[in-house]
Short mmCIF file of C-alpha atoms and ligand atoms in Angstrom, two decimals:
data_model
loop_
_atom_site.label_atom_id
_atom_site.label_comp_id
_atom_site.label_asym_id
_atom_site.label_seq_id
_atom_site.Cartn_x
_atom_site.Cartn_y
_atom_site.Cartn_z
CA MET A 9 0.14 -0.02 0.28
CA LYS A 10 1.42 3.43 -0.70
CA GLU A 11 0.08 4.85 1.96
CA LEU A 12 2.04 2.98 4.37
CA GLU A 13 5.02 3.70 2.28
CA GLU A 14 4.67 7.41 2.83
CA ILE A 15 3.62 7.14 6.32
CA ARG A 16 6.51 5.29 7.45
CA LYS A 17 8.80 8.06 5.52
CA HIS A 18 7.29 10.76 7.61
CA LEU A 19 7.45 9.03 11.41
CA GLN A 20 11.43 8.51 10.23
CA LYS A 21 11.45 12.30 10.00
CA GLU A 22 9.16 13.26 12.96
CA ALA A 23 11.14 10.74 15.22
CA VAL A 24 14.47 12.42 14.58
CA PHE A 25 12.94 15.37 16.24
CA ALA A 26 10.99 13.67 19.20
CA ASP A 27 14.38 11.69 19.95
CA ALA A 28 16.60 15.03 19.80
CA SER A 29 14.33 16.54 22.06
CA ARG A 30 14.37 13.45 24.52
CA ILE A 31 18.12 13.18 24.12
CA ILE A 32 18.42 16.92 25.68
CA SER A 33 16.04 16.76 27.94
CA PHE A 34 17.77 13.96 29.87
CA ASP A 35 20.66 15.77 29.62
CA GLN A 36 19.28 18.63 31.26
CA SER A 37 17.81 16.68 33.82
CA THR A 38 21.12 14.18 34.60
CA VAL A 39 24.53 16.15 33.70
CA CYS A 40 23.56 19.60 32.39
CA PRO A 41 25.13 22.19 34.33
CA GLU A 42 22.91 24.56 36.56
CA GLU A 43 23.15 27.80 34.64
CA ALA A 44 22.63 26.03 31.12
CA VAL A 45 19.16 24.25 32.14
CA GLU A 46 16.85 27.24 31.21
CA GLU A 47 18.48 27.41 27.83
CA LYS A 48 17.42 24.09 26.85
CA ASN A 49 13.88 24.62 27.73
CA GLU A 50 14.05 26.77 24.17
CA ILE A 51 15.79 23.79 22.46
CA ILE A 52 13.82 21.20 23.94
CA ALA A 53 10.19 23.33 23.10
CA THR A 54 10.96 24.04 19.27
CA LEU A 55 12.02 20.40 18.71
CA GLU A 56 8.68 19.37 20.13
CA GLN A 57 6.53 21.53 18.50
CA GLN A 58 8.27 20.70 15.15
CA ALA A 59 7.23 16.90 16.07
CA PHE A 60 3.55 18.09 16.97
CA LEU A 61 3.39 20.13 13.55
CA MET A 62 4.72 16.88 11.48
CA ARG A 63 2.17 15.10 13.01
CA ARG A 64 -0.53 17.31 11.90
CA ASP A 65 0.59 17.81 8.36
CA GLU A 66 -2.17 17.53 6.34
CA ALA A 67 -0.89 14.70 4.01
CA PHE A 68 0.20 12.17 6.00
CA LEU A 69 -3.01 12.63 8.26
CA ARG A 70 -4.92 12.27 4.78
CA ASN A 71 -2.40 9.12 4.27
CA VAL A 72 -3.23 7.86 8.31
CA ARG A 73 -7.07 8.22 7.60
CA ARG A 74 -7.01 6.15 4.29
CA ALA A 75 -4.90 3.66 5.58
CA TYR A 76 -7.15 3.33 9.16
CA GLU A 77 -10.32 3.08 6.39
CA LYS A 78 -8.41 -0.55 5.16
CA ARG A 79 -7.36 -1.69 8.46
CA GLU A 80 -9.08 -5.11 8.15
CA THR A 81 -6.76 -5.78 5.23
CA LEU A 82 -3.42 -5.03 6.47
CA ASP A 83 -1.12 -7.22 8.80
CA GLU A 84 -1.37 -7.30 12.64
CA TRP A 85 2.13 -5.06 12.53
CA ASP A 86 0.75 -2.54 10.13
CA ARG A 87 -2.62 -2.79 11.82
CA ALA A 88 -1.12 -1.54 15.01
CA MET A 89 0.76 1.15 13.62
CA VAL A 90 -2.25 2.51 11.94
CA GLU A 91 -4.29 2.12 14.93
CA GLN A 92 -2.25 3.92 17.09
CA LEU A 93 -1.89 6.98 14.80
CA HIS A 94 -5.40 7.22 14.45
CA ARG A 95 -5.65 7.54 18.11
CA ASN A 96 -3.38 10.31 18.27
CA ASP A 97 -5.60 12.15 15.22
CA LEU A 98 -8.49 11.58 17.15
CA MET A 99 -6.76 13.24 20.40
CA GLU A 100 -5.38 16.31 18.74
CA GLN A 101 -7.52 16.52 15.33
CA ASN A 102 -9.69 19.54 17.69
CA LEU A 103 -6.63 20.82 18.73
CA SER A 104 -4.71 24.28 17.48
CA THR A 105 -1.31 24.53 17.34
CA ASP A 106 -1.93 27.68 19.16
CA ARG A 107 -3.82 26.38 21.90
CA ALA A 108 -1.56 23.32 22.30
CA TYR A 109 1.26 26.23 22.69
CA GLU A 110 -1.03 28.03 25.47
CA TYR A 111 -1.51 24.49 27.16
CA ALA A 112 2.35 24.18 27.51
CA LEU A 113 2.26 27.87 29.16
CA ILE A 114 -0.26 27.22 31.53
CA GLU A 115 1.35 23.85 32.22
CA LYS A 116 5.14 25.51 32.80
CA LYS A 117 3.80 28.33 35.11
CA ALA A 118 1.68 25.78 37.11
CA PHE A 119 5.12 23.52 37.63
CA VAL A 120 6.42 26.91 39.31
CA ASP A 121 3.91 27.91 41.65
CA TRP A 122 3.80 24.42 42.80
CA THR A 123 7.13 24.39 43.86
CA GLN A 124 6.69 27.71 45.23
CA ALA A 125 3.39 26.29 46.77
CA LYS A 126 5.35 23.17 47.83
CA GLU A 127 8.52 24.82 49.47
CA ALA A 128 5.90 27.39 51.43
CA SER A 129 3.62 24.40 52.11
CA ASP A 130 0.87 26.92 51.21
CA PHE A 131 -1.93 25.63 48.42
CA SER A 132 -3.27 28.89 48.15
CA LEU A 133 -0.36 29.64 45.83
CA PHE A 134 -1.04 27.08 43.47
CA ARG A 135 -4.76 27.41 43.61
CA GLU A 136 -5.24 29.46 40.51
CA SER A 137 -2.67 27.99 38.47
CA LEU A 138 -4.31 24.29 39.40
CA GLU A 139 -7.74 25.59 38.46
CA LYS A 140 -6.57 26.28 34.86
CA VAL A 141 -4.94 23.02 34.54
CA ILE A 142 -8.27 21.38 35.23
CA GLY A 143 -9.64 23.57 33.02
CA ILE A 144 -7.26 22.58 30.16
CA ASN A 145 -7.92 19.01 30.77
CA ARG A 146 -11.55 19.66 30.38
CA GLU A 147 -11.01 21.11 27.49
CA ARG A 148 -8.74 18.47 25.88
CA SER A 149 -11.07 15.95 26.96
CA ALA A 150 -13.83 17.80 25.37
CA LEU A 151 -12.06 18.40 22.13
CA ARG A 152 -11.08 14.83 22.18
CA VAL A 153 -13.05 13.15 19.17
CA VAL A 154 -14.42 9.85 20.24
CA ALA A 155 -14.84 6.79 17.83
CA PRO A 156 -18.05 4.91 17.84
CA GLU A 157 -16.03 1.68 18.38
CA GLU A 158 -14.68 3.74 21.97
CA ASN A 159 -17.55 2.31 23.62
CA TRP A 160 -15.29 2.39 27.21
CA ILE A 161 -15.66 5.92 27.12
CA LYS A 162 -18.88 7.10 29.21
CA CYS A 163 -17.99 10.33 30.78
CA THR A 164 -15.06 13.34 30.65
CA TYR A 165 -13.08 11.27 33.72
CA ASP A 166 -12.87 8.43 31.29
CA ARG A 167 -11.48 10.30 28.18
CA LEU A 168 -8.49 11.36 30.98
CA ILE A 169 -7.94 7.53 31.99
CA ASP A 170 -7.67 6.63 28.51
CA ARG A 171 -4.96 9.37 27.12
CA TYR A 172 -2.53 6.71 29.79
CA GLU A 173 -4.64 3.25 29.84
CA ARG A 174 -6.92 2.96 26.80
CA GLY A 175 -9.94 1.02 27.41
CA MET A 176 -9.76 1.29 30.96
CA ASN A 177 -12.73 3.47 32.69
CA VAL A 178 -14.38 4.28 35.58
CA GLU A 179 -16.76 1.17 35.59
CA THR A 180 -14.27 -1.34 35.59
CA ILE A 181 -12.18 0.23 37.87
CA ASP A 182 -14.63 1.40 40.63
CA PRO A 183 -15.12 -2.38 41.45
CA CYS A 184 -11.51 -3.41 41.43
CA PHE A 185 -10.44 -0.18 43.79
CA ALA A 186 -13.46 -1.14 46.25
CA GLU A 187 -12.41 -4.39 46.89
CA CYS A 188 -8.97 -3.81 47.05
CA ALA A 189 -9.61 -0.74 49.55
CA GLU A 190 -11.84 -3.39 51.74
CA ARG A 191 -9.47 -6.24 51.89
CA LEU A 192 -6.65 -3.95 52.69
CA SER A 193 -8.32 -2.02 55.68
CA ASN A 194 -8.74 -5.65 56.82
CA LEU A 195 -5.03 -6.20 56.26
CA LEU A 196 -3.89 -3.12 57.56
CA SER A 197 -5.56 -3.33 60.65
CA ARG A 198 -4.48 -6.81 61.09
CA ILE A 199 -1.01 -5.88 60.83
CA ARG A 200 -0.97 -2.91 63.08
CA SER A 201 -2.26 -5.17 65.85
CA SER A 202 0.54 -7.49 65.05
CA LYS A 203 3.53 -7.83 68.27
CA LYS A 204 5.97 -8.84 65.61
CA LYS A 205 9.22 -6.61 65.90
CA ILE A 206 11.19 -5.58 63.07
CA ARG A 207 14.48 -4.52 63.48
CA THR A 208 15.24 -0.81 61.32
CA ASP A 209 18.20 0.56 62.98
CA PHE A 210 20.60 -0.26 60.01
CA LEU A 211 18.44 1.14 57.50
CA SER A 212 19.75 4.71 57.84
CA ARG A 213 23.54 3.87 58.31
CA VAL A 214 25.50 5.58 55.94
CA VAL A 215 26.72 4.08 52.76
CA PRO A 216 29.23 6.27 50.83
CA GLU A 217 28.21 6.72 47.54
CA GLU A 218 31.03 5.05 45.41
CA GLN A 219 29.91 2.00 47.22
CA GLN A 220 26.22 2.48 46.45
CA ARG A 221 26.92 3.21 42.71
CA ARG A 222 28.38 -0.54 42.91
CA VAL A 223 25.33 -1.64 43.89
CA THR A 224 23.42 -0.47 41.35
CA GLU A 225 25.93 -2.03 38.34
CA TYR A 226 25.76 -5.30 40.25
CA LEU A 227 21.61 -4.98 40.08
CA MET A 228 21.41 -4.13 36.58
CA THR A 229 23.48 -6.71 35.53
CA LEU A 230 21.76 -9.65 37.41
CA GLN A 231 18.63 -7.85 36.00
CA GLY A 232 19.71 -8.83 32.60
CA PHE A 233 20.14 -4.94 31.48
CA ASP A 234 21.85 -4.83 28.00
CA PRO A 235 24.62 -1.69 28.80
CA LYS A 236 25.40 -2.17 24.78
CA ARG A 237 22.39 -0.53 24.40
CA GLY A 238 21.93 1.72 27.64
CA THR A 239 23.26 3.19 30.71
CA TYR A 240 22.44 5.01 33.78
CA SER A 241 23.07 8.20 35.74
CA THR A 242 21.53 10.07 38.40
CA SER A 243 18.86 12.59 38.54
CA GLU A 244 16.73 14.44 41.91
CA HIS A 245 14.17 11.98 40.52
CA ALA A 246 14.70 8.81 39.07
CA TYR A 247 13.04 7.74 35.94
CA THR A 248 13.57 5.78 32.50
CA GLU A 249 13.95 7.53 29.27
CA ARG A 250 13.47 5.73 25.88
CA LEU A 251 16.32 8.16 23.95
CA SER A 252 16.04 6.06 20.79
CA PRO A 253 15.34 2.48 19.33
CA HIS A 254 18.46 0.99 20.86
CA ASP A 255 19.13 3.54 23.50
CA ILE A 256 17.13 3.02 26.78
CA ARG A 257 18.84 4.94 30.14
CA ILE A 258 17.61 4.81 33.59
CA THR A 259 18.62 7.53 36.43
CA THR A 260 18.07 6.24 40.52
CA HIS A 261 18.97 8.86 42.86
CA ILE A 262 21.72 8.08 45.63
CA TYR A 263 21.01 8.84 49.61
CA PRO A 264 24.22 8.00 51.72
CA ASP A 265 21.59 7.32 54.69
CA SER A 266 18.80 4.93 52.75
CA PHE A 267 21.07 2.49 50.95
CA LEU A 268 17.69 0.30 50.67
CA SER A 269 16.00 3.24 48.02
CA ASN A 270 18.60 3.14 45.76
CA VAL A 271 18.19 -0.63 45.68
CA TYR A 272 14.57 -0.93 45.15
CA THR A 273 14.96 2.27 42.69
CA VAL A 274 17.08 0.24 40.20
CA LEU A 275 15.51 -2.96 40.44
CA HIS A 276 12.06 -0.42 39.61
CA GLU A 277 13.71 1.61 36.76
CA THR A 278 15.79 -1.24 35.02
CA GLY A 279 12.32 -3.21 35.17
CA HIS A 280 10.91 -0.20 32.92
CA ALA A 281 14.31 -0.27 30.94
CA LEU A 282 14.09 -4.48 30.20
CA PHE A 283 10.47 -3.69 29.14
CA ASP A 284 11.87 -1.29 26.46
CA GLN A 285 15.22 -2.87 25.46
CA ARG A 286 13.66 -6.32 25.04
CA GLN A 287 10.76 -5.63 23.08
CA PRO A 288 10.69 -6.94 19.58
CA GLU A 289 13.10 -5.54 17.29
CA LYS A 290 10.52 -5.06 14.78
CA ASN A 291 8.91 -2.54 16.68
CA ASN A 292 11.06 -0.29 15.43
CA ALA A 293 10.39 -0.40 11.77
CA TYR A 294 6.70 -0.07 12.73
CA PHE A 295 7.49 2.92 15.05
CA LEU A 296 5.25 0.63 17.77
CA TYR A 297 7.09 1.74 21.04
CA ASP A 298 4.17 3.97 22.67
CA GLY A 299 1.72 1.47 22.55
CA LYS A 300 2.76 0.14 26.04
CA THR A 301 0.35 1.62 28.63
CA PHE A 302 1.75 3.45 31.62
CA GLY A 303 -0.16 0.33 33.82
CA MET A 304 1.89 -2.16 31.64
CA HIS A 305 5.22 -0.15 32.10
CA GLU A 306 4.27 0.00 35.74
CA SER A 307 3.32 -3.47 36.40
CA VAL A 308 7.01 -4.78 34.87
CA SER A 309 9.17 -2.12 36.76
CA ARG A 310 6.92 -3.09 40.30
CA PHE A 311 7.20 -6.82 39.19
CA TYR A 312 10.95 -6.29 39.36
CA GLU A 313 11.19 -4.28 42.18
CA ASN A 314 8.64 -5.92 44.73
CA LEU A 315 7.45 -9.54 43.42
CA VAL A 316 11.27 -10.64 42.50
CA GLY A 317 12.78 -8.06 45.10
CA ARG A 318 10.94 -7.70 48.23
CA SER A 319 10.74 -11.71 47.67
CA GLU A 320 12.66 -13.69 50.76
CA PRO A 321 14.30 -15.90 48.34
CA PHE A 322 15.87 -13.57 45.59
CA LEU A 323 16.85 -11.12 48.83
CA SER A 324 18.44 -14.35 50.53
CA ALA A 325 20.00 -14.87 47.08
CA ILE A 326 21.75 -11.67 46.70
CA TYR A 327 22.47 -10.81 50.70
CA PRO A 328 26.05 -12.01 50.37
CA LYS A 329 27.03 -9.71 47.64
CA LEU A 330 25.41 -6.79 48.90
CA LYS A 331 27.21 -7.44 52.35
CA GLU A 332 30.45 -7.87 50.07
CA LEU A 333 29.37 -4.65 48.59
CA MET A 334 28.25 -2.89 51.65
CA PRO A 335 30.40 -4.25 54.81
CA GLU A 336 29.87 -1.30 57.37
CA ALA A 337 25.96 -1.28 56.64
CA LEU A 338 25.30 -5.28 57.04
CA SER A 339 28.18 -6.64 59.00
CA ASP A 340 25.72 -7.50 61.70
CA VAL A 341 22.67 -7.67 59.88
CA SER A 342 21.25 -11.22 59.17
CA ALA A 343 19.59 -11.85 55.45
CA LYS A 344 16.11 -12.56 57.35
CA GLU A 345 16.51 -9.42 59.16
CA LEU A 346 17.10 -7.74 55.19
CA TYR A 347 14.04 -9.34 53.94
CA GLU A 348 11.50 -7.98 56.76
CA ALA A 349 12.97 -4.30 56.78
CA ALA A 350 12.56 -4.12 53.16
CA ASN A 351 8.93 -4.96 54.20
CA LEU A 352 8.36 -3.01 56.53
CA VAL A 353 4.40 -1.84 56.87
CA GLN A 354 3.81 1.32 58.15
CA PRO A 355 1.27 4.04 56.91
CA SER A 356 2.92 7.56 55.99
CA LEU A 357 1.85 10.33 54.09
CA ILE A 358 4.27 10.24 50.99
CA ARG A 359 3.23 8.33 48.25
CA THR A 360 7.07 7.73 47.32
CA GLU A 361 7.88 6.64 50.40
CA ALA A 362 4.65 4.11 51.27
CA ASP A 363 5.65 0.09 51.22
CA GLU A 364 4.19 -2.70 49.05
CA VAL A 365 0.67 -2.44 51.33
CA THR A 366 -0.29 0.94 51.93
CA TYR A 367 0.88 2.03 48.71
CA ALA A 368 -2.16 1.19 47.06
CA PHE A 369 -4.08 3.43 49.11
CA HIS A 370 -2.28 6.54 48.06
CA ILE A 371 -3.54 5.79 44.91
CA ILE A 372 -7.44 4.93 45.62
CA ILE A 373 -7.36 8.62 47.37
CA ARG A 374 -5.89 10.52 44.34
CA TYR A 375 -8.22 8.21 42.29
CA GLU A 376 -11.20 9.04 44.17
CA LEU A 377 -10.46 12.87 44.10
CA GLU A 378 -9.85 13.23 40.37
CA LYS A 379 -13.11 11.46 40.04
CA ALA A 380 -14.56 14.01 42.48
CA ILE A 381 -13.09 17.09 40.74
CA PHE A 382 -14.31 15.80 37.09
CA GLU A 383 -17.40 14.08 37.82
CA GLU A 384 -18.72 15.64 41.21
CA GLY A 385 -17.87 18.79 41.19
CA LEU A 386 -15.41 18.80 43.95
CA ALA A 387 -14.28 22.84 43.88
CA VAL A 388 -10.58 22.99 43.87
CA GLU A 389 -10.72 25.08 47.49
CA GLN A 390 -12.11 22.28 49.05
CA LEU A 391 -8.81 20.02 47.71
CA PRO A 392 -6.92 19.96 50.74
CA ALA A 393 -9.24 19.10 53.74
CA ALA A 394 -10.54 16.53 51.23
CA TRP A 395 -7.43 15.08 50.57
CA ASN A 396 -6.99 15.04 54.78
CA ASP A 397 -10.01 13.20 55.12
CA LEU A 398 -9.34 10.46 52.89
CA TYR A 399 -5.71 9.82 54.36
CA GLU A 400 -7.78 9.93 58.13
CA LYS A 401 -10.45 7.32 56.55
CA TYR A 402 -8.11 5.11 55.04
CA LEU A 403 -4.63 5.35 56.56
CA GLY A 404 -5.67 6.91 60.17
CA ILE A 405 -2.84 9.52 59.84
CA ARG A 406 -3.78 13.24 58.67
CA PRO A 407 -1.06 15.09 57.10
CA GLY A 408 0.05 18.40 59.44
CA ASN A 409 0.31 20.64 56.31
CA ASP A 410 -0.40 20.98 52.69
CA LYS A 411 3.71 20.35 51.84
CA GLU A 412 2.96 16.46 53.50
CA GLY A 413 -0.53 16.11 51.61
CA VAL A 414 -2.28 17.61 48.52
CA LEU A 415 0.92 19.42 47.02
CA GLN A 416 3.26 16.59 47.29
CA ASP A 417 3.39 15.23 43.43
CA VAL A 418 4.35 17.11 40.31
CA HIS A 419 1.51 15.25 38.60
CA TRP A 420 -1.19 17.75 38.93
CA THR A 421 1.07 20.54 37.31
CA SER A 422 -0.66 18.90 34.23
CA ASP A 423 -1.94 15.56 34.36
CA PHE A 424 -4.98 13.80 35.80
CA GLY A 425 -6.16 10.28 34.91
CA TYR A 426 -2.68 9.50 35.37
CA PHE A 427 -2.67 7.95 39.19
CA PRO A 428 -4.98 4.83 38.74
CA ALA A 429 -2.22 3.35 36.26
CA TYR A 430 0.12 2.65 39.24
CA LEU A 431 -2.03 0.31 40.99
CA LEU A 432 -3.64 -1.45 37.72
CA GLY A 433 -0.13 -1.90 37.48
CA ASN A 434 -0.24 -3.76 40.19
CA PHE A 435 -3.08 -6.15 39.62
CA TYR A 436 -1.62 -6.88 36.10
CA ASN A 437 1.71 -8.39 37.30
CA ALA A 438 -0.01 -10.35 40.46
CA MET A 439 -2.55 -11.76 37.90
CA TYR A 440 0.51 -12.80 34.94
CA VAL A 441 2.66 -14.24 37.38
CA SER A 442 -0.07 -16.75 38.68
CA ARG A 443 0.58 -18.43 35.29
CA MET A 444 4.49 -17.78 35.15
CA LYS A 445 4.28 -19.78 38.19
CA GLN A 446 2.36 -22.80 36.31
CA GLU A 447 5.05 -22.72 33.41
CA ILE A 448 8.56 -22.05 35.38
CA ASP A 449 9.88 -22.98 38.40
CA TYR A 450 9.51 -19.09 39.41
CA GLU A 451 10.43 -19.74 43.17
CA GLY A 452 13.46 -21.83 41.83
CA ALA A 453 14.96 -18.96 39.53
CA LEU A 454 14.43 -16.19 42.70
CA ALA A 455 16.54 -18.50 45.27
CA ALA A 456 19.19 -19.02 42.66
CA GLY A 457 19.50 -15.47 42.28
CA ASP A 458 19.17 -15.80 38.26
CA LEU A 459 16.19 -14.11 36.67
CA THR A 460 17.09 -15.76 32.81
CA ALA A 461 14.28 -17.75 33.12
CA VAL A 462 11.97 -15.23 34.44
CA ASN A 463 13.16 -12.60 31.80
CA ASP A 464 12.61 -14.71 29.02
CA TRP A 465 8.85 -15.56 30.06
CA MET A 466 8.43 -11.85 30.72
CA ALA A 467 9.78 -11.25 26.71
CA LYS A 468 7.87 -14.19 25.64
CA ASN A 469 4.90 -13.37 26.79
CA VAL A 470 4.25 -9.87 28.79
CA PHE A 471 6.61 -7.70 26.31
CA GLU A 472 5.86 -9.33 22.95
CA LYS A 473 2.24 -8.36 22.02
CA ALA A 474 2.32 -5.16 24.68
CA ASP A 475 2.62 -2.41 21.64
CA ARG A 476 -0.27 -3.99 19.65
CA LEU A 477 -2.59 -4.86 22.10
CA SER A 478 -5.21 -2.30 24.61
CA PRO A 479 -4.47 -3.60 28.31
CA SER A 480 -7.88 -5.36 28.42
CA GLU A 481 -6.76 -7.47 25.42
CA TRP A 482 -2.85 -8.12 26.29
CA LEU A 483 -4.45 -9.04 29.85
CA LEU A 484 -7.23 -11.83 28.55
CA ALA A 485 -4.37 -12.57 25.56
CA LEU A 486 -1.97 -13.27 28.43
CA THR A 487 -4.05 -14.84 31.60
CA GLY A 488 -7.73 -15.39 29.98
CA ARG A 489 -9.09 -13.09 32.50
CA THR A 490 -10.52 -9.35 32.56
CA VAL A 491 -8.62 -7.31 35.16
CA THR A 492 -9.04 -8.08 38.99
CA ALA A 493 -8.07 -7.08 41.87
CA ASP A 494 -7.98 -10.59 43.46
CA ASP A 495 -4.78 -11.85 42.76
CA PHE A 496 -2.73 -8.43 43.99
CA MET A 497 -5.10 -8.82 47.38
CA THR A 498 -4.27 -12.62 47.80
CA TYR A 499 -0.36 -12.13 47.40
CA LEU A 500 -0.54 -9.27 50.09
CA GLU A 501 -2.22 -11.24 52.29
CA GLU A 502 -0.30 -14.22 52.27
CA LYS A 503 2.99 -12.69 52.43
CA TYR A 504 2.35 -10.20 55.08
CA GLY A 505 0.37 -12.68 56.87
CA ALA A 506 3.11 -15.05 57.46
CA LEU A 507 5.74 -11.81 57.60
CA TYR A 508 3.63 -10.39 60.51
CA GLN A 509 2.80 -14.13 61.83
CA LEU A 510 -1.28 -12.90 61.71
ZN1 ZN B 27 7.74 3.24 37.44
#
């Protein structure tokens, strides 16, 4: 088909701008000197605008629309590529370049206001910007064209969720989150009344940066990260970026008095990186790499971080090496003590510091608030109190100020609808691990500290089709089931039931 050839040629050119902007942005958050950070913004904005203009090129869109009409006749790969382009078209076709630029300005101002408000712990400094950001999210939802086949999109908040987790909606998420909240409340109250003592004194021992860097490299190698197609760096907030098809980079943040923070950041981010490094090579020729949703990605990163990294067999397997690399910190600590400390459950106010059990509540709270804003008319000025009330309801603790409450996350300076994906990812990985256990010696692999069989299973089953399917289709192909909180909750109940002797 002539259109497909033209489409690919065009995407090749667009990728150059998009890749260049990511490379500069990665530089900006890692090695870029302080005084030069601001001037990089200009370059990034120009490259991004260029990429946007190319996506909105009329001849290109004509080809996309023609190819989409003939999608039934295309093979699986071409069809996935064309469907993704069509989806972008639905999201952007009513958005003018000028308005997109205004959105960017509003978000930029919101980020500055949020930073100042957080520093001062004063929500009123962010309120006006937040109202504008909510406004542009509403507007973007209204401008988004919904195709007749997208029958899961039923309300404004569904449109927002669909941007990050296509095919998911309030109707599907509500019962899953409700089951999760109920069983979690029960589990948490049993844990809180447990007499089990967990040793934590060694967690804040100072581990020099040089030692922590060696731990980083050891873990990345053990996890199967390919150093010929990626690297690692440090940044204020850890993240993973696919700079171009064969350049996947992660960052970590090293705190001398919290070595476990680095250990779990590296396991998490390397999980994201493996997903990108081990996707089918064929994806590159079809420009298929953004099909993986946030929930799919988070399912993989949190699989390596929690299900593998916080498991007793895996921690016992890597314990001797961790002790060799950080001798002062672990000299008088047993493998069992390390396992227990890495799984300490403690309700806390800050999402990013939450343990595996209470983390879900942080997401459920944000989901309920977002839904209330877009569907129930919750006013912005009521947000801090509503936030605090939900923390009290679910976690039994109340933020003392806005900094440790409603101002803690950067997400609401631009995006709404993103948070549910974090918890959905936990549901997904618990579901597919149930199947993995039937097909390979999962526990044996963790106990041996050899992830080869696990990584191969992940690549073949979880990674292979992720860019060509929606999360629901992917889960169905992977597990034969639709999304449920049950596997995740059973996993938590069994693991923490044993750990806390419930
Ligand atoms: Zn992540």
